[in-house]
């Protein structure tokens, strides 16, 4: 069964007499029992934090999306990243994270985890099999993101996960870029895949939500135990919106993916552009790995401009009207940000020009081109 068919039907209540198409939203902290004997049963939900039918439906959808066996839901995408990490590490461990990781994930590792006695080492995202040289006896985790945030490097996950597994090291992949529709880290050997469902799956830029999906039961149990220790819970209203997002995910994503590829190709021919960072373009340095491991793209890509001053970059950004200026992506509206102020890298990405990130929404791609054209004519 194709994903689009599956997501139209997943997690829906069995029709009885005039049944709503989606599960009910149950808002509750207290759940009442008619018998005191049942209060401490371990086989039932006893409290609001333990979820509801709509949460179960969302977990089913994520398990299907990633081909996983267990999902833990989190109140944001960053919380999904940090939960996955905390489930795999203990004091005294060493972890490896890609230099291209989402900035706040990196800050969490280098800041918070450091105070907890966990050492973080950054690795060059194109390290491939050489990751083996970085693994120490106390390495417990490799955290990947592919493509990397802002700079869009593709990692050789099959090689990295194979080496990690042979050494008892867990691999976690932040799979937000592909929405889980065009990249399947668990099938390529990762132990855990994480999503900022805030992006495509919410789809309307009005929900913060995350998910951690595990490849095997043992890992899934460990992640959910950690979630319970931390007290992470998600609201049933948000979970409902995420389930609703799944219903239209494939259609929205296809449009965004197509627009992003068309825009990336078009931009690579513009005279003010030095380089386009989109793995679907044949000139991307990791295009071959992308073709091998991905079945498609995402909505997000980067554009390195030829050398222009900061004033012109800001003039270009401020002149856009179909692209909102804002962080995040994956919603119905297109967005753009200048990236240089947040491009902290240990290994130089060698951009040699200002970097702008575009995220395509659902607008007509010719309107998006027209917007970029009018603003670049005025600015460059
Ligand atoms: C790759 C990636 N991971 C995680 C996150 C964090 O998600 P959230 O904003 O839901 O915390 C983001 C947000 O931009 C992201 O781009």
PDB file of N, CA, C and O in Angstrom, residues 278-341:
ATOM      1  N   UNK A 278      21.866  21.806  -2.931  1.00  0.00           N
ATOM      2  CA  UNK A 278      20.678  20.937  -2.969  1.00  0.00           C
ATOM      3  C   UNK A 278      21.151  19.577  -3.474  1.00  0.00           C
ATOM      4  O   UNK A 278      21.651  19.470  -4.600  1.00  0.00           O
ATOM      5  N   UNK A 279      21.001  18.519  -2.662  1.00  0.00           N
ATOM      6  CA  UNK A 279      21.590  17.223  -3.046  1.00  0.00           C
ATOM      7  C   UNK A 279      21.001  16.621  -4.318  1.00  0.00           C
ATOM      8  O   UNK A 279      21.626  15.737  -4.918  1.00  0.00           O
ATOM      9  N   UNK A 280      19.831  17.108  -4.765  1.00  0.00           N
ATOM     10  CA  UNK A 280      19.251  16.549  -6.002  1.00  0.00           C
ATOM     11  C   UNK A 280      19.933  17.094  -7.254  1.00  0.00           C
ATOM     12  O   UNK A 280      19.722  16.570  -8.347  1.00  0.00           O
ATOM     13  N   UNK A 281      20.756  18.131  -7.106  1.00  0.00           N
ATOM     14  CA  UNK A 281      21.451  18.669  -8.280  1.00  0.00           C
ATOM     15  C   UNK A 281      22.713  17.832  -8.545  1.00  0.00           C
ATOM     16  O   UNK A 281      23.476  17.546  -7.617  1.00  0.00           O
ATOM     17  N   UNK A 282      22.953  17.448  -9.793  1.00  0.00           N
ATOM     18  CA  UNK A 282      24.103  16.569 -10.094  1.00  0.00           C
ATOM     19  C   UNK A 282      25.433  17.149  -9.642  1.00  0.00           C
ATOM     20  O   UNK A 282      26.364  16.408  -9.327  1.00  0.00           O
ATOM     21  N   UNK A 283      25.542  18.496  -9.578  1.00  0.00           N
ATOM     22  CA  UNK A 283      26.829  19.080  -9.175  1.00  0.00           C
ATOM     23  C   UNK A 283      27.056  19.057  -7.656  1.00  0.00           C
ATOM     24  O   UNK A 283      28.127  19.401  -7.174  1.00  0.00           O
ATOM     25  N   UNK A 284      26.034  18.661  -6.898  1.00  0.00           N
ATOM     26  CA  UNK A 284      26.219  18.584  -5.430  1.00  0.00           C
ATOM     27  C   UNK A 284      27.254  17.495  -5.139  1.00  0.00           C
ATOM     28  O   UNK A 284      27.164  16.388  -5.700  1.00  0.00           O
ATOM     29  N   UNK A 285      28.230  17.774  -4.253  1.00  0.00           N
ATOM     30  CA  UNK A 285      29.314  16.800  -4.035  1.00  0.00           C
ATOM     31  C   UNK A 285      28.836  15.432  -3.537  1.00  0.00           C
ATOM     32  O   UNK A 285      29.540  14.439  -3.706  1.00  0.00           O
ATOM     33  N   UNK A 286      27.654  15.381  -2.906  1.00  0.00           N
ATOM     34  CA  UNK A 286      27.176  14.094  -2.383  1.00  0.00           C
ATOM     35  C   UNK A 286      26.007  13.538  -3.196  1.00  0.00           C
ATOM     36  O   UNK A 286      25.251  12.692  -2.713  1.00  0.00           O
ATOM     37  N   UNK A 287      25.867  14.036  -4.420  1.00  0.00           N
ATOM     38  CA  UNK A 287      24.721  13.629  -5.242  1.00  0.00           C
ATOM     39  C   UNK A 287      24.630  12.104  -5.386  1.00  0.00           C
ATOM     40  O   UNK A 287      23.535  11.536  -5.329  1.00  0.00           O
ATOM     41  N   UNK A 288      25.779  11.433  -5.531  1.00  0.00           N
ATOM     42  CA  UNK A 288      25.745   9.972  -5.749  1.00  0.00           C
ATOM     43  C   UNK A 288      25.198   9.244  -4.522  1.00  0.00           C
ATOM     44  O   UNK A 288      24.409   8.311  -4.649  1.00  0.00           O
ATOM     45  N   UNK A 289      25.637   9.684  -3.345  1.00  0.00           N
ATOM     46  CA  UNK A 289      25.131   9.035  -2.115  1.00  0.00           C
ATOM     47  C   UNK A 289      23.644   9.333  -1.988  1.00  0.00           C
ATOM     48  O   UNK A 289      22.849   8.472  -1.621  1.00  0.00           O
ATOM     49  N   UNK A 290      23.270  10.570  -2.306  1.00  0.00           N
ATOM     50  CA  UNK A 290      21.852  10.950  -2.232  1.00  0.00           C
ATOM     51  C   UNK A 290      21.018  10.058  -3.161  1.00  0.00           C
ATOM     52  O   UNK A 290      19.959   9.555  -2.773  1.00  0.00           O
ATOM     53  N   UNK A 291      21.505   9.849  -4.366  1.00  0.00           N
ATOM     54  CA  UNK A 291      20.767   9.018  -5.331  1.00  0.00           C
ATOM     55  C   UNK A 291      20.649   7.580  -4.843  1.00  0.00           C
ATOM     56  O   UNK A 291      19.639   6.929  -5.044  1.00  0.00           O
ATOM     57  N   UNK A 292      21.708   7.116  -4.174  1.00  0.00           N
ATOM     58  CA  UNK A 292      21.710   5.735  -3.680  1.00  0.00           C
ATOM     59  C   UNK A 292      20.741   5.558  -2.508  1.00  0.00           C
ATOM     60  O   UNK A 292      20.016   4.579  -2.432  1.00  0.00           O
ATOM     61  N   UNK A 293      20.728   6.541  -1.581  1.00  0.00           N
ATOM     62  CA  UNK A 293      20.035   6.341  -0.302  1.00  0.00           C
ATOM     63  C   UNK A 293      18.680   7.039  -0.182  1.00  0.00           C
ATOM     64  O   UNK A 293      17.902   6.709   0.709  1.00  0.00           O
ATOM     65  N   UNK A 294      18.409   8.030  -1.008  1.00  0.00           N
ATOM     66  CA  UNK A 294      17.157   8.787  -0.906  1.00  0.00           C
ATOM     67  C   UNK A 294      16.265   8.459  -2.107  1.00  0.00           C
ATOM     68  O   UNK A 294      16.764   8.176  -3.194  1.00  0.00           O
ATOM     69  N   UNK A 295      14.956   8.567  -1.889  1.00  0.00           N
ATOM     70  CA  UNK A 295      14.052   8.384  -3.034  1.00  0.00           C
ATOM     71  C   UNK A 295      13.532   9.726  -3.542  1.00  0.00           C
ATOM     72  O   UNK A 295      12.704   9.779  -4.442  1.00  0.00           O
ATOM     73  N   UNK A 296      13.995  10.822  -2.965  1.00  0.00           N
ATOM     74  CA  UNK A 296      13.551  12.151  -3.395  1.00  0.00           C
ATOM     75  C   UNK A 296      14.190  13.214  -2.532  1.00  0.00           C
ATOM     76  O   UNK A 296      15.158  12.938  -1.806  1.00  0.00           O
ATOM     77  N   UNK A 297      13.644  14.412  -2.576  1.00  0.00           N
ATOM     78  CA  UNK A 297      14.272  15.538  -1.889  1.00  0.00           C
ATOM     79  C   UNK A 297      13.510  16.000  -0.671  1.00  0.00           C
ATOM     80  O   UNK A 297      12.950  15.202   0.077  1.00  0.00           O
ATOM     81  N   UNK A 298      13.504  17.324  -0.493  1.00  0.00           N
ATOM     82  CA  UNK A 298      12.798  17.977   0.599  1.00  0.00           C
ATOM     83  C   UNK A 298      12.481  19.383   0.131  1.00  0.00           C
ATOM     84  O   UNK A 298      12.742  19.729  -1.027  1.00  0.00           O
ATOM     85  N   UNK A 299      11.960  20.207   1.004  1.00  0.00           N
ATOM     86  CA  UNK A 299      11.556  21.558   0.555  1.00  0.00           C
ATOM     87  C   UNK A 299      12.670  22.590   0.718  1.00  0.00           C
ATOM     88  O   UNK A 299      12.556  23.720   0.284  1.00  0.00           O
ATOM     89  N   UNK A 300      13.752  22.165   1.375  1.00  0.00           N
ATOM     90  CA  UNK A 300      14.728  23.137   1.877  1.00  0.00           C
ATOM     91  C   UNK A 300      16.065  23.022   1.151  1.00  0.00           C
ATOM     92  O   UNK A 300      16.548  21.915   0.914  1.00  0.00           O
ATOM     93  N   UNK A 301      16.678  24.141   0.800  1.00  0.00           N
ATOM     94  CA  UNK A 301      18.007  24.113   0.185  1.00  0.00           C
ATOM     95  C   UNK A 301      18.705  25.451   0.424  1.00  0.00           C
ATOM     96  O   UNK A 301      18.070  26.422   0.854  1.00  0.00           O
ATOM     97  N   UNK A 302      20.003  25.474   0.117  1.00  0.00           N
ATOM     98  CA  UNK A 302      20.777  26.695   0.349  1.00  0.00           C
ATOM     99  C   UNK A 302      21.305  27.276  -0.955  1.00  0.00           C
ATOM    100  O   UNK A 302      21.486  26.554  -1.947  1.00  0.00           O
ATOM    101  N   UNK A 303      21.551  28.563  -0.933  1.00  0.00           N
ATOM    102  CA  UNK A 303      22.138  29.234  -2.095  1.00  0.00           C
ATOM    103  C   UNK A 303      23.312  30.079  -1.611  1.00  0.00           C
ATOM    104  O   UNK A 303      23.142  30.949  -0.744  1.00  0.00           O
ATOM    105  N   UNK A 304      24.489  29.785  -2.148  1.00  0.00           N
ATOM    106  CA  UNK A 304      25.658  30.607  -1.836  1.00  0.00           C
ATOM    107  C   UNK A 304      25.753  31.676  -2.919  1.00  0.00           C
ATOM    108  O   UNK A 304      25.815  31.357  -4.115  1.00  0.00           O
ATOM    109  N   UNK A 305      25.748  32.928  -2.501  1.00  0.00           N
ATOM    110  CA  UNK A 305      25.801  34.034  -3.462  1.00  0.00           C
ATOM    111  C   UNK A 305      27.247  34.316  -3.848  1.00  0.00           C
ATOM    112  O   UNK A 305      28.178  33.975  -3.102  1.00  0.00           O
ATOM    113  N   UNK A 306      27.411  34.943  -5.007  1.00  0.00           N
ATOM    114  CA  UNK A 306      28.741  35.480  -5.318  1.00  0.00           C
ATOM    115  C   UNK A 306      29.008  36.572  -4.293  1.00  0.00           C
ATOM    116  O   UNK A 306      28.069  37.057  -3.650  1.00  0.00           O
ATOM    117  N   UNK A 307      30.258  36.966  -4.139  1.00  0.00           N
ATOM    118  CA  UNK A 307      30.577  37.949  -3.095  1.00  0.00           C
ATOM    119  C   UNK A 307      29.772  39.242  -3.275  1.00  0.00           C
ATOM    120  O   UNK A 307      29.880  39.893  -4.302  1.00  0.00           O
ATOM    121  N   UNK A 308      28.903  39.509  -2.313  1.00  0.00           N
ATOM    122  CA  UNK A 308      28.201  40.803  -2.279  1.00  0.00           C
ATOM    123  C   UNK A 308      28.234  41.273  -0.834  1.00  0.00           C
ATOM    124  O   UNK A 308      28.411  40.464   0.080  1.00  0.00           O
ATOM    125  N   UNK A 309      28.055  42.589  -0.640  1.00  0.00           N
ATOM    126  CA  UNK A 309      28.124  43.053   0.747  1.00  0.00           C
ATOM    127  C   UNK A 309      26.835  42.704   1.504  1.00  0.00           C
ATOM    128  O   UNK A 309      25.804  42.405   0.909  1.00  0.00           O
ATOM    129  N   UNK A 310      26.965  42.768   2.831  1.00  0.00           N
ATOM    130  CA  UNK A 310      25.869  42.384   3.726  1.00  0.00           C
ATOM    131  C   UNK A 310      24.628  43.239   3.480  1.00  0.00           C
ATOM    132  O   UNK A 310      23.490  42.756   3.576  1.00  0.00           O
ATOM    133  N   UNK A 311      24.872  44.517   3.118  1.00  0.00           N
ATOM    134  CA  UNK A 311      23.751  45.433   2.883  1.00  0.00           C
ATOM    135  C   UNK A 311      22.874  44.932   1.716  1.00  0.00           C
ATOM    136  O   UNK A 311      21.643  44.946   1.790  1.00  0.00           O
ATOM    137  N   UNK A 312      23.534  44.458   0.662  1.00  0.00           N
ATOM    138  CA  UNK A 312      22.779  43.958  -0.500  1.00  0.00           C
ATOM    139  C   UNK A 312      22.011  42.681  -0.148  1.00  0.00           C
ATOM    140  O   UNK A 312      20.900  42.464  -0.630  1.00  0.00           O
ATOM    141  N   UNK A 313      22.639  41.838   0.686  1.00  0.00           N
ATOM    142  CA  UNK A 313      21.948  40.606   1.102  1.00  0.00           C
ATOM    143  C   UNK A 313      20.670  40.983   1.851  1.00  0.00           C
ATOM    144  O   UNK A 313      19.579  40.451   1.576  1.00  0.00           O
ATOM    145  N   UNK A 314      20.802  41.942   2.776  1.00  0.00           N
ATOM    146  CA  UNK A 314      19.624  42.341   3.567  1.00  0.00           C
ATOM    147  C   UNK A 314      18.575  42.999   2.671  1.00  0.00           C
ATOM    148  O   UNK A 314      17.372  42.782   2.840  1.00  0.00           O
ATOM    149  N   UNK A 315      19.041  43.771   1.675  1.00  0.00           N
ATOM    150  CA  UNK A 315      18.099  44.408   0.738  1.00  0.00           C
ATOM    151  C   UNK A 315      17.326  43.325  -0.029  1.00  0.00           C
ATOM    152  O   UNK A 315      16.102  43.417  -0.200  1.00  0.00           O
ATOM    153  N   UNK A 316      18.049  42.289  -0.453  1.00  0.00           N
ATOM    154  CA  UNK A 316      17.396  41.185  -1.171  1.00  0.00           C
ATOM    155  C   UNK A 316      16.355  40.504  -0.270  1.00  0.00           C
ATOM    156  O   UNK A 316      15.209  40.292  -0.678  1.00  0.00           O
ATOM    157  N   UNK A 317      16.765  40.192   0.956  1.00  0.00           N
ATOM    158  CA  UNK A 317      15.842  39.490   1.870  1.00  0.00           C
ATOM    159  C   UNK A 317      14.605  40.355   2.124  1.00  0.00           C
ATOM    160  O   UNK A 317      13.471  39.862   2.064  1.00  0.00           O
ATOM    161  N   UNK A 318      14.831  41.632   2.394  1.00  0.00           N
ATOM    162  CA  UNK A 318      13.706  42.525   2.726  1.00  0.00           C
ATOM    163  C   UNK A 318      12.805  42.791   1.528  1.00  0.00           C
ATOM    164  O   UNK A 318      11.645  43.168   1.691  1.00  0.00           O
ATOM    165  N   UNK A 319      13.325  42.578   0.322  1.00  0.00           N
ATOM    166  CA  UNK A 319      12.529  42.818  -0.890  1.00  0.00           C
ATOM    167  C   UNK A 319      11.633  41.637  -1.261  1.00  0.00           C
ATOM    168  O   UNK A 319      10.813  41.737  -2.171  1.00  0.00           O
ATOM    169  N   UNK A 320      11.796  40.504  -0.580  1.00  0.00           N
ATOM    170  CA  UNK A 320      10.970  39.330  -0.897  1.00  0.00           C
ATOM    171  C   UNK A 320       9.572  39.502  -0.328  1.00  0.00           C
ATOM    172  O   UNK A 320       9.414  40.003   0.795  1.00  0.00           O
ATOM    173  N   UNK A 321       8.574  39.091  -1.086  1.00  0.00           N
ATOM    174  CA  UNK A 321       7.233  39.192  -0.506  1.00  0.00           C
ATOM    175  C   UNK A 321       6.514  37.847  -0.438  1.00  0.00           C
ATOM    176  O   UNK A 321       5.689  37.632   0.447  1.00  0.00           O
ATOM    177  N   UNK A 322       6.841  36.902  -1.322  1.00  0.00           N
ATOM    178  CA  UNK A 322       6.202  35.576  -1.205  1.00  0.00           C
ATOM    179  C   UNK A 322       6.938  34.681  -0.214  1.00  0.00           C
ATOM    180  O   UNK A 322       6.382  33.690   0.268  1.00  0.00           O
ATOM    181  N   UNK A 323       8.180  35.001   0.054  1.00  0.00           N
ATOM    182  CA  UNK A 323       8.941  34.258   1.071  1.00  0.00           C
ATOM    183  C   UNK A 323       8.884  35.032   2.372  1.00  0.00           C
ATOM    184  O   UNK A 323       9.338  36.184   2.434  1.00  0.00           O
ATOM    185  N   UNK A 324       8.347  34.421   3.413  1.00  0.00           N
ATOM    186  CA  UNK A 324       8.390  35.048   4.730  1.00  0.00           C
ATOM    187  C   UNK A 324       9.808  34.953   5.274  1.00  0.00           C
ATOM    188  O   UNK A 324      10.536  34.004   4.963  1.00  0.00           O
ATOM    189  N   UNK A 325      10.210  35.928   6.068  1.00  0.00           N
ATOM    190  CA  UNK A 325      11.526  35.854   6.713  1.00  0.00           C
ATOM    191  C   UNK A 325      11.303  35.215   8.068  1.00  0.00           C
ATOM    192  O   UNK A 325      10.697  35.830   8.952  1.00  0.00           O
ATOM    193  N   UNK A 326      11.741  33.998   8.217  1.00  0.00           N
ATOM    194  CA  UNK A 326      11.493  33.338   9.495  1.00  0.00           C
ATOM    195  C   UNK A 326      12.168  31.991   9.551  1.00  0.00           C
ATOM    196  O   UNK A 326      12.430  31.369   8.524  1.00  0.00           O
ATOM    197  N   UNK A 327      12.425  31.560  10.796  1.00  0.00           N
ATOM    198  CA  UNK A 327      13.032  30.239  11.005  1.00  0.00           C
ATOM    199  C   UNK A 327      11.944  29.189  10.798  1.00  0.00           C
ATOM    200  O   UNK A 327      10.783  29.525  10.649  1.00  0.00           O
ATOM    201  N   UNK A 328      12.350  27.945  10.834  1.00  0.00           N
ATOM    202  CA  UNK A 328      11.470  26.810  10.557  1.00  0.00           C
ATOM    203  C   UNK A 328      11.151  26.720   9.064  1.00  0.00           C
ATOM    204  O   UNK A 328      11.608  27.561   8.258  1.00  0.00           O
ATOM    205  N   UNK A 329      10.391  25.712   8.679  1.00  0.00           N
ATOM    206  CA  UNK A 329      10.066  25.418   7.274  1.00  0.00           C
ATOM    207  C   UNK A 329       9.070  24.269   7.254  1.00  0.00           C
ATOM    208  O   UNK A 329       8.683  23.757   8.301  1.00  0.00           O
ATOM    209  N   UNK A 330       8.660  23.884   6.059  1.00  0.00           N
ATOM    210  CA  UNK A 330       7.767  22.721   5.930  1.00  0.00           C
ATOM    211  C   UNK A 330       6.299  23.097   5.986  1.00  0.00           C
ATOM    212  O   UNK A 330       5.437  22.248   5.789  1.00  0.00           O
ATOM    213  N   UNK A 331       6.002  24.368   6.279  1.00  0.00           N
ATOM    214  CA  UNK A 331       4.611  24.813   6.332  1.00  0.00           C
ATOM    215  C   UNK A 331       4.093  25.147   4.939  1.00  0.00           C
ATOM    216  O   UNK A 331       4.786  24.984   3.928  1.00  0.00           O
ATOM    217  N   UNK A 332       2.870  25.663   4.865  1.00  0.00           N
ATOM    218  CA  UNK A 332       2.254  25.969   3.569  1.00  0.00           C
ATOM    219  C   UNK A 332       2.888  27.192   2.918  1.00  0.00           C
ATOM    220  O   UNK A 332       2.737  27.427   1.724  1.00  0.00           O
ATOM    221  N   UNK A 333       3.639  27.981   3.729  1.00  0.00           N
ATOM    222  CA  UNK A 333       4.187  29.221   3.208  1.00  0.00           C
ATOM    223  C   UNK A 333       5.701  29.098   3.005  1.00  0.00           C
ATOM    224  O   UNK A 333       6.383  28.430   3.774  1.00  0.00           O
ATOM    225  N   UNK A 334       6.205  29.732   1.972  1.00  0.00           N
ATOM    226  CA  UNK A 334       7.647  29.684   1.721  1.00  0.00           C
ATOM    227  C   UNK A 334       8.376  30.629   2.671  1.00  0.00           C
ATOM    228  O   UNK A 334       7.817  31.650   3.087  1.00  0.00           O
ATOM    229  N   UNK A 335       9.601  30.255   3.003  1.00  0.00           N
ATOM    230  CA  UNK A 335      10.392  31.030   3.968  1.00  0.00           C
ATOM    231  C   UNK A 335      11.836  31.153   3.492  1.00  0.00           C
ATOM    232  O   UNK A 335      12.304  30.348   2.682  1.00  0.00           O
ATOM    233  N   UNK A 336      12.513  32.150   3.994  1.00  0.00           N
ATOM    234  CA  UNK A 336      13.940  32.319   3.674  1.00  0.00           C
ATOM    235  C   UNK A 336      14.637  32.977   4.860  1.00  0.00           C
ATOM    236  O   UNK A 336      14.027  33.777   5.578  1.00  0.00           O
ATOM    237  N   UNK A 337      15.904  32.599   5.051  1.00  0.00           N
ATOM    238  CA  UNK A 337      16.741  33.269   6.071  1.00  0.00           C
ATOM    239  C   UNK A 337      18.168  33.431   5.533  1.00  0.00           C
ATOM    240  O   UNK A 337      18.643  32.567   4.782  1.00  0.00           O
ATOM    241  N   UNK A 338      18.838  34.500   5.930  1.00  0.00           N
ATOM    242  CA  UNK A 338      20.283  34.534   5.713  1.00  0.00           C
ATOM    243  C   UNK A 338      20.907  33.661   6.799  1.00  0.00           C
ATOM    244  O   UNK A 338      20.492  33.715   7.952  1.00  0.00           O
ATOM    245  N   UNK A 339      21.902  32.841   6.433  1.00  0.00           N
ATOM    246  CA  UNK A 339      22.395  31.846   7.399  1.00  0.00           C
ATOM    247  C   UNK A 339      23.695  32.226   8.089  1.00  0.00           C
ATOM    248  O   UNK A 339      24.046  31.639   9.116  1.00  0.00           O
ATOM    249  N   UNK A 340      24.432  33.182   7.511  1.00  0.00           N
ATOM    250  CA  UNK A 340      25.790  33.414   8.006  1.00  0.00           C
ATOM    251  C   UNK A 340      25.885  33.679   9.512  1.00  0.00           C
ATOM    252  O   UNK A 340      26.804  33.174  10.152  1.00  0.00           O
ATOM    253  N   UNK A 341      24.929  34.444  10.115  1.00  0.00           N
ATOM    254  CA  UNK A 341      25.082  34.705  11.542  1.00  0.00           C
ATOM    255  C   UNK A 341      25.048  33.443  12.411  1.00  0.00           C
ATOM    256  O   UNK A 341      25.553  33.449  13.523  1.00  0.00           O
TER     257      UNK A 341
END
